[in-house]
Amino acid sequence: MLIRIRKASDPLPSEIATKDAILNRRAFMQAAAASSGVALLPMFANDARAAMKIDNVMKTKWGADEKPTTLKGISSYNNFYEFGTGKEDPAANAHTLKPDPWSIEIAGQAGRIGKFGIEDIIRDNQLEERIYRMRCVEAWSMVIPWVGVPLASVLKKFDPTSQAKYVEFETLVDPKQMPGQRSRALDWPYVEGLRMDEAMHPLTILAVGIHGEILPNQCGAPIRLVVPWKYGFKSIKSIVKINFVEKEPVNTWQAQAANEYGFYSNVNPERDHPRWSQKRERRLTGEGGLSALFAPTVETKMFNGYADEVASLYSGMDLKKYF
Ligand code: MTE
């Protein structure tokens, strides 16, 4: 694995964006702000960093007592195979992604289908900050202050029919923008799925920002899923298609290694991954060096600590079988 050492003088990955791109991306943030009746961002901020800021984000109770991982930590150690399989690859390579303009195709069992600009997808929603614990299957975790909107309120706008039992999500396929797609590391597009009640759960969000700033490309710009009680891999990045379907979708990691991952794969400290224990995790704070090897370990909790909110979704299911 290639390790790229970042110099202190290097810009933060979140700063790697052209001014035009920033202004366009702010247009969709303004759509969200306008519909919530709050003041808009200053239109022509000169400072690139200030221009990445998302204004008018409503703070929520989620994670108010957690200490978030630093932005540098969150944006320097990622899984995004479209930009390489190493953890440092996405930060080094994701500048080729063009998140503006961006549209999402809504398909399948819904009253309103078609292609919609990202500004229409999130319009009428108040942007919220939710600080969620995120747990990767490889046993590292971070605390991430997401900026986003509840997925449920987005999905409802497209009038899913009674046949819509699951929601399937797809990432962009464009090897020019996503050079990792020239390799066969995974079958492209990256696909994820949720059962309708998981998708509609109030904890599930579509994120457009982190730490009050527009999502860095390597974190799934311009819009990604966040399902905090599941492994991070459920949280598909750079979404271009949302498909309401009747049958359980086959997600990328299930297709890749069905003996290790299923549709319901989850953070279960009581069931070891076939290749490692799941009892503890390394909490990456982003401070004092980014190496996962030196991060403090903490106990892994059932449903990543969100059992009170979500355990009832799985009552009657043998979660050792649906690993
Ligand atoms: N989405 C796409 N399109 N491609 C990916 O490779 N990796 C998944 C998930 N979403 C992935 C993806 C995995 S394995 C994890 S752990 C999380 O993204 C990591 O998200 P993060 O980099 O923001 O921590």
Coordinates of C-alpha atoms in Angstrom, one line a residue, residues 4-317:
R4 CA 1.6 9.5 1.1
I5 CA 2.9 11.8 3.8
R6 CA 1.1 15.1 4.0
K7 CA 3.2 18.2 4.7
A8 CA 1.9 20.7 7.3
S9 CA 1.9 23.3 4.5
D10 CA -0.4 21.1 2.2
P11 CA -4.0 22.4 2.0
L12 CA -6.6 20.4 3.8
P13 CA -8.3 18.0 1.4
S14 CA -11.5 20.0 2.0
E15 CA -9.7 23.1 0.5
I16 CA -9.0 21.4 -2.8
A17 CA -11.9 22.8 -4.8
T18 CA -12.1 25.4 -7.5
K19 CA -13.8 28.7 -6.8
D20 CA -16.4 28.0 -9.5
A21 CA -17.2 24.7 -8.0
I22 CA -17.6 26.2 -4.6
L23 CA -20.0 28.9 -5.9
N24 CA -22.1 26.3 -7.7
R25 CA -22.2 24.0 -4.7
R26 CA -23.2 26.9 -2.5
A27 CA -26.2 27.3 -4.8
F28 CA -27.7 24.1 -3.6
M29 CA -27.0 25.0 0.0
Q30 CA -28.8 28.3 -0.6
A31 CA -31.8 26.4 -1.9
A32 CA -32.0 24.5 1.4
A33 CA -31.5 27.7 3.4
A34 CA -34.0 29.7 1.4
S35 CA -36.7 27.1 2.0
S36 CA -36.2 27.2 5.7
G37 CA -36.6 31.0 5.7
V38 CA -33.1 31.8 7.1
A39 CA -30.5 34.2 5.9
L40 CA -28.3 33.1 2.9
L41 CA -24.6 32.7 2.7
P42 CA -22.5 35.7 1.8
M43 CA -22.4 35.3 -2.0
F44 CA -18.8 36.3 -2.9
A45 CA -16.5 35.3 0.0
N46 CA -13.0 35.5 -1.2
D47 CA -11.5 33.1 1.2
A48 CA -11.8 29.6 -0.1
R49 CA -12.1 28.2 3.3
A50 CA -15.0 30.5 4.3
A51 CA -16.7 29.6 1.0
M52 CA -16.7 25.9 2.0
K53 CA -18.7 26.8 5.1
I54 CA -22.4 25.8 5.2
D55 CA -24.5 28.4 7.1
N56 CA -27.7 28.0 8.9
V57 CA -27.2 24.5 10.1
M58 CA -29.5 23.5 13.0
K59 CA -27.7 21.8 15.8
T60 CA -29.4 18.7 17.2
K61 CA -29.1 16.6 20.3
W62 CA -27.3 13.9 18.5
G63 CA -23.8 13.4 19.8
A64 CA -23.7 16.7 21.8
D65 CA -21.6 14.9 24.4
E66 CA -19.1 13.4 21.9
K67 CA -15.7 14.8 21.0
P68 CA -15.6 14.8 17.1
T69 CA -12.7 13.5 15.2
T70 CA -10.8 16.4 13.5
L71 CA -11.7 17.4 9.9
K72 CA -8.2 16.5 8.9
G73 CA -8.6 13.1 10.5
I74 CA -12.0 12.5 8.9
S75 CA -10.8 13.5 5.4
S76 CA -7.4 11.8 5.5
Y77 CA -8.3 8.2 6.3
N78 CA -11.1 6.9 4.0
N79 CA -12.5 3.9 2.2
F80 CA -13.5 5.0 -1.3
Y81 CA -12.4 2.3 -3.7
E82 CA -13.3 4.5 -6.7
F83 CA -10.1 6.4 -5.8
G84 CA -7.9 3.5 -4.8
T85 CA -7.9 0.8 -2.1
G86 CA -5.5 2.4 0.3
K87 CA -6.8 4.5 3.2
E88 CA -4.8 7.5 2.1
D89 CA -5.6 7.1 -1.6
P90 CA -9.0 8.9 -1.6
A91 CA -7.5 12.1 -0.1
A92 CA -4.7 12.0 -2.7
N93 CA -6.8 11.2 -5.7
A94 CA -10.4 12.4 -5.3
H95 CA -9.7 15.9 -6.7
T96 CA -10.7 14.5 -10.1
L97 CA -14.3 14.1 -9.0
K98 CA -16.6 16.9 -10.2
P99 CA -19.5 17.3 -7.8
D100 CA -21.1 20.3 -9.6
P101 CA -23.5 20.1 -11.1
W102 CA -24.9 16.9 -9.8
S103 CA -28.2 15.1 -10.3
I104 CA -29.7 11.9 -8.9
E105 CA -32.0 9.6 -10.8
I106 CA -35.1 8.5 -8.9
A107 CA -36.4 5.2 -10.2
G108 CA -38.6 2.2 -9.6
Q109 CA -41.7 2.0 -7.4
A110 CA -42.5 5.6 -6.8
G111 CA -45.0 8.2 -8.0
R112 CA -42.4 10.7 -9.1
I113 CA -39.4 9.3 -11.0
G114 CA -36.9 11.0 -13.2
K115 CA -33.6 13.0 -12.9
F116 CA -33.5 15.7 -10.2
G117 CA -30.7 18.2 -9.4
I118 CA -29.2 17.9 -6.0
E119 CA -30.7 21.3 -5.0
D120 CA -34.2 19.8 -5.7
I121 CA -33.4 16.7 -3.8
I122 CA -32.7 18.6 -0.6
R123 CA -35.0 21.6 -1.1
D124 CA -37.5 22.2 1.7
N125 CA -35.3 20.6 4.3
Q126 CA -33.5 22.3 7.2
L127 CA -29.9 21.3 7.2
E128 CA -29.1 19.6 10.5
E129 CA -25.8 18.8 12.3
R130 CA -25.8 15.4 13.8
I131 CA -22.7 14.1 15.5
Y132 CA -22.7 10.4 14.9
R133 CA -20.3 7.6 15.9
M134 CA -19.3 5.7 12.8
R135 CA -17.8 2.2 12.9
C136 CA -15.9 0.6 10.1
V137 CA -16.0 -3.2 9.7
E138 CA -12.2 -3.1 9.9
A139 CA -12.6 -2.1 13.6
W140 CA -11.8 1.6 13.5
S141 CA -14.2 4.3 14.3
M142 CA -14.6 8.1 14.2
V143 CA -17.1 10.6 15.6
I144 CA -18.3 12.7 12.7
P145 CA -20.3 15.9 12.8
W146 CA -22.4 15.4 9.7
V147 CA -24.5 18.1 8.0
G148 CA -27.4 16.6 6.3
V149 CA -31.1 16.0 5.9
P150 CA -33.3 13.1 7.1
L151 CA -33.4 10.5 4.3
A152 CA -37.1 9.9 5.1
S153 CA -38.2 13.4 4.2
V154 CA -36.3 13.2 0.9
L155 CA -37.8 9.8 0.0
K156 CA -41.4 10.8 0.9
K157 CA -41.2 13.6 -1.7
F158 CA -41.1 10.9 -4.5
D159 CA -44.2 9.1 -3.3
P160 CA -42.9 5.5 -2.9
T161 CA -45.7 3.0 -3.7
S162 CA -46.7 0.0 -1.5
Q163 CA -44.5 -2.2 -3.7
A164 CA -41.4 -0.2 -2.6
K165 CA -40.0 -2.6 0.1
Y166 CA -36.3 -1.6 -0.2
V167 CA -34.3 1.3 -1.4
E168 CA -31.2 0.7 -3.6
F169 CA -28.5 3.3 -4.0
E170 CA -25.8 3.6 -6.7
T171 CA -22.6 5.6 -6.9
L172 CA -21.4 7.4 -10.1
V173 CA -19.6 5.3 -12.7
D174 CA -17.1 7.5 -14.6
P175 CA -13.5 6.2 -14.7
K176 CA -12.3 9.7 -15.9
Q177 CA -13.5 11.2 -12.6
M178 CA -13.0 8.0 -10.6
P179 CA -9.7 6.5 -11.7
G180 CA -10.0 3.6 -9.3
Q181 CA -12.8 2.3 -11.6
R182 CA -10.2 1.5 -14.2
S183 CA -9.3 -1.4 -12.0
R184 CA -11.5 -4.4 -11.1
A185 CA -11.1 -3.8 -7.4
L186 CA -14.9 -4.0 -7.1
D187 CA -17.8 -4.4 -9.6
W188 CA -18.9 -0.9 -10.5
P189 CA -21.2 0.8 -9.6
Y190 CA -20.9 0.6 -5.9
V191 CA -24.3 -0.4 -4.7
E192 CA -26.0 -0.4 -1.3
G193 CA -29.5 -1.1 -0.1
L194 CA -31.7 -0.5 2.9
R195 CA -35.0 -2.1 3.9
M196 CA -37.7 0.6 3.7
D197 CA -38.0 0.9 7.5
E198 CA -34.2 1.3 7.8
A199 CA -34.3 4.0 5.1
M200 CA -37.2 5.8 6.8
H201 CA -35.7 5.6 10.3
P202 CA -35.1 9.1 11.8
L203 CA -31.4 8.4 12.4
T204 CA -30.7 7.8 8.6
I205 CA -29.6 10.9 6.8
L206 CA -28.2 12.1 3.5
A207 CA -25.1 14.1 4.3
V208 CA -23.8 17.0 2.3
G209 CA -21.2 18.3 4.8
I210 CA -18.9 17.6 7.7
H211 CA -17.7 19.9 10.4
G212 CA -19.9 22.7 9.0
E213 CA -18.2 22.5 5.6
I214 CA -19.2 21.1 2.2
L215 CA -18.2 17.4 2.0
P216 CA -14.7 16.9 0.9
N217 CA -14.6 14.8 -2.3
Q218 CA -13.0 11.8 -0.6
C219 CA -15.9 11.7 2.0
G220 CA -18.5 11.2 -0.8
A221 CA -19.2 14.6 -2.3
P222 CA -21.7 16.0 -3.0
I223 CA -24.1 13.7 -1.2
R224 CA -23.8 10.4 0.6
L225 CA -25.8 8.1 2.8
V226 CA -25.2 7.9 6.6
V227 CA -26.6 5.0 8.6
P228 CA -24.9 5.3 12.0
W229 CA -26.0 2.0 13.6
K230 CA -24.5 0.0 10.7
Y231 CA -21.0 -0.6 9.4
G232 CA -19.6 2.4 7.6
F233 CA -19.9 0.4 4.3
K234 CA -23.6 0.9 4.2
S235 CA -22.9 4.6 3.9
I236 CA -22.6 4.8 0.1
K237 CA -20.8 7.8 -1.3
S238 CA -21.4 10.2 -4.3
I239 CA -24.9 8.9 -5.0
V240 CA -26.4 9.2 -8.5
K241 CA -29.3 6.8 -8.3
I242 CA -32.0 6.0 -5.7
N243 CA -34.2 3.1 -6.8
F244 CA -37.3 2.0 -5.0
V245 CA -37.5 -1.8 -5.4
E246 CA -39.6 -4.8 -4.3
K247 CA -36.8 -7.3 -3.8
E248 CA -33.8 -7.2 -1.5
P249 CA -30.9 -5.6 -3.4
V250 CA -27.5 -7.3 -3.5
N251 CA -25.0 -4.8 -2.1
T252 CA -21.4 -4.5 -3.2
W253 CA -19.7 -6.2 -0.3
Q254 CA -22.2 -9.0 -0.4
A255 CA -21.5 -9.6 -4.1
Q256 CA -17.8 -9.4 -3.4
A257 CA -17.6 -11.7 -0.3
A258 CA -21.0 -13.4 0.5
N259 CA -19.2 -15.5 3.2
E260 CA -18.3 -12.3 5.1
Y261 CA -21.0 -9.8 4.4
G262 CA -24.8 -10.0 4.0
F263 CA -27.6 -7.6 3.4
Y264 CA -28.0 -7.1 7.1
S265 CA -24.3 -6.9 8.0
N266 CA -24.0 -5.0 11.2
V267 CA -21.8 -3.9 14.1
N268 CA -22.2 -6.9 16.3
P269 CA -19.6 -7.3 19.1
E270 CA -21.1 -10.7 19.9
R271 CA -20.3 -12.1 16.5
D272 CA -16.7 -12.1 15.3
H273 CA -16.0 -11.2 11.7
P274 CA -14.7 -14.4 10.0
R275 CA -11.2 -12.8 10.1
W276 CA -11.1 -10.7 13.3
S277 CA -12.8 -10.0 16.6
Q278 CA -15.5 -7.3 16.7
K279 CA -15.4 -6.7 20.5
R280 CA -13.3 -3.5 20.4
E281 CA -12.6 -0.7 18.0
R282 CA -9.8 1.9 17.6
R283 CA -11.3 5.4 18.0
L284 CA -9.5 7.7 15.5
T285 CA -9.5 11.2 17.0
G286 CA -7.4 12.8 14.3
E287 CA -5.0 14.1 17.0
G288 CA -1.5 13.0 17.8
G289 CA -0.9 11.2 14.5
L290 CA -3.4 9.6 12.3
S291 CA -2.2 6.1 12.4
A292 CA -5.0 3.7 13.3
L293 CA -2.4 1.5 15.0
F294 CA -1.8 4.0 17.8
A295 CA -5.5 5.0 18.4
P296 CA -7.0 4.3 21.8
T297 CA -9.4 1.3 21.8
V298 CA -12.9 1.4 23.1
E299 CA -15.5 -1.3 23.5
T300 CA -17.8 -1.8 20.5
K301 CA -21.4 -1.5 21.4
M302 CA -24.4 -3.4 19.9
F303 CA -25.8 -1.4 17.0
N304 CA -22.8 0.9 17.4
G305 CA -24.4 2.3 20.6
Y306 CA -27.8 3.1 18.9
A307 CA -29.6 0.0 20.2
D308 CA -32.3 2.0 22.0
E309 CA -33.3 3.6 18.8
V310 CA -33.0 0.8 16.3
A311 CA -33.0 -2.7 18.0
S312 CA -36.7 -3.0 17.4
L313 CA -36.2 -2.9 13.6
Y314 CA -34.6 -6.3 13.9
S315 CA -36.7 -8.0 16.6
G316 CA -37.2 -11.7 15.8
M317 CA -34.2 -11.8 13.5

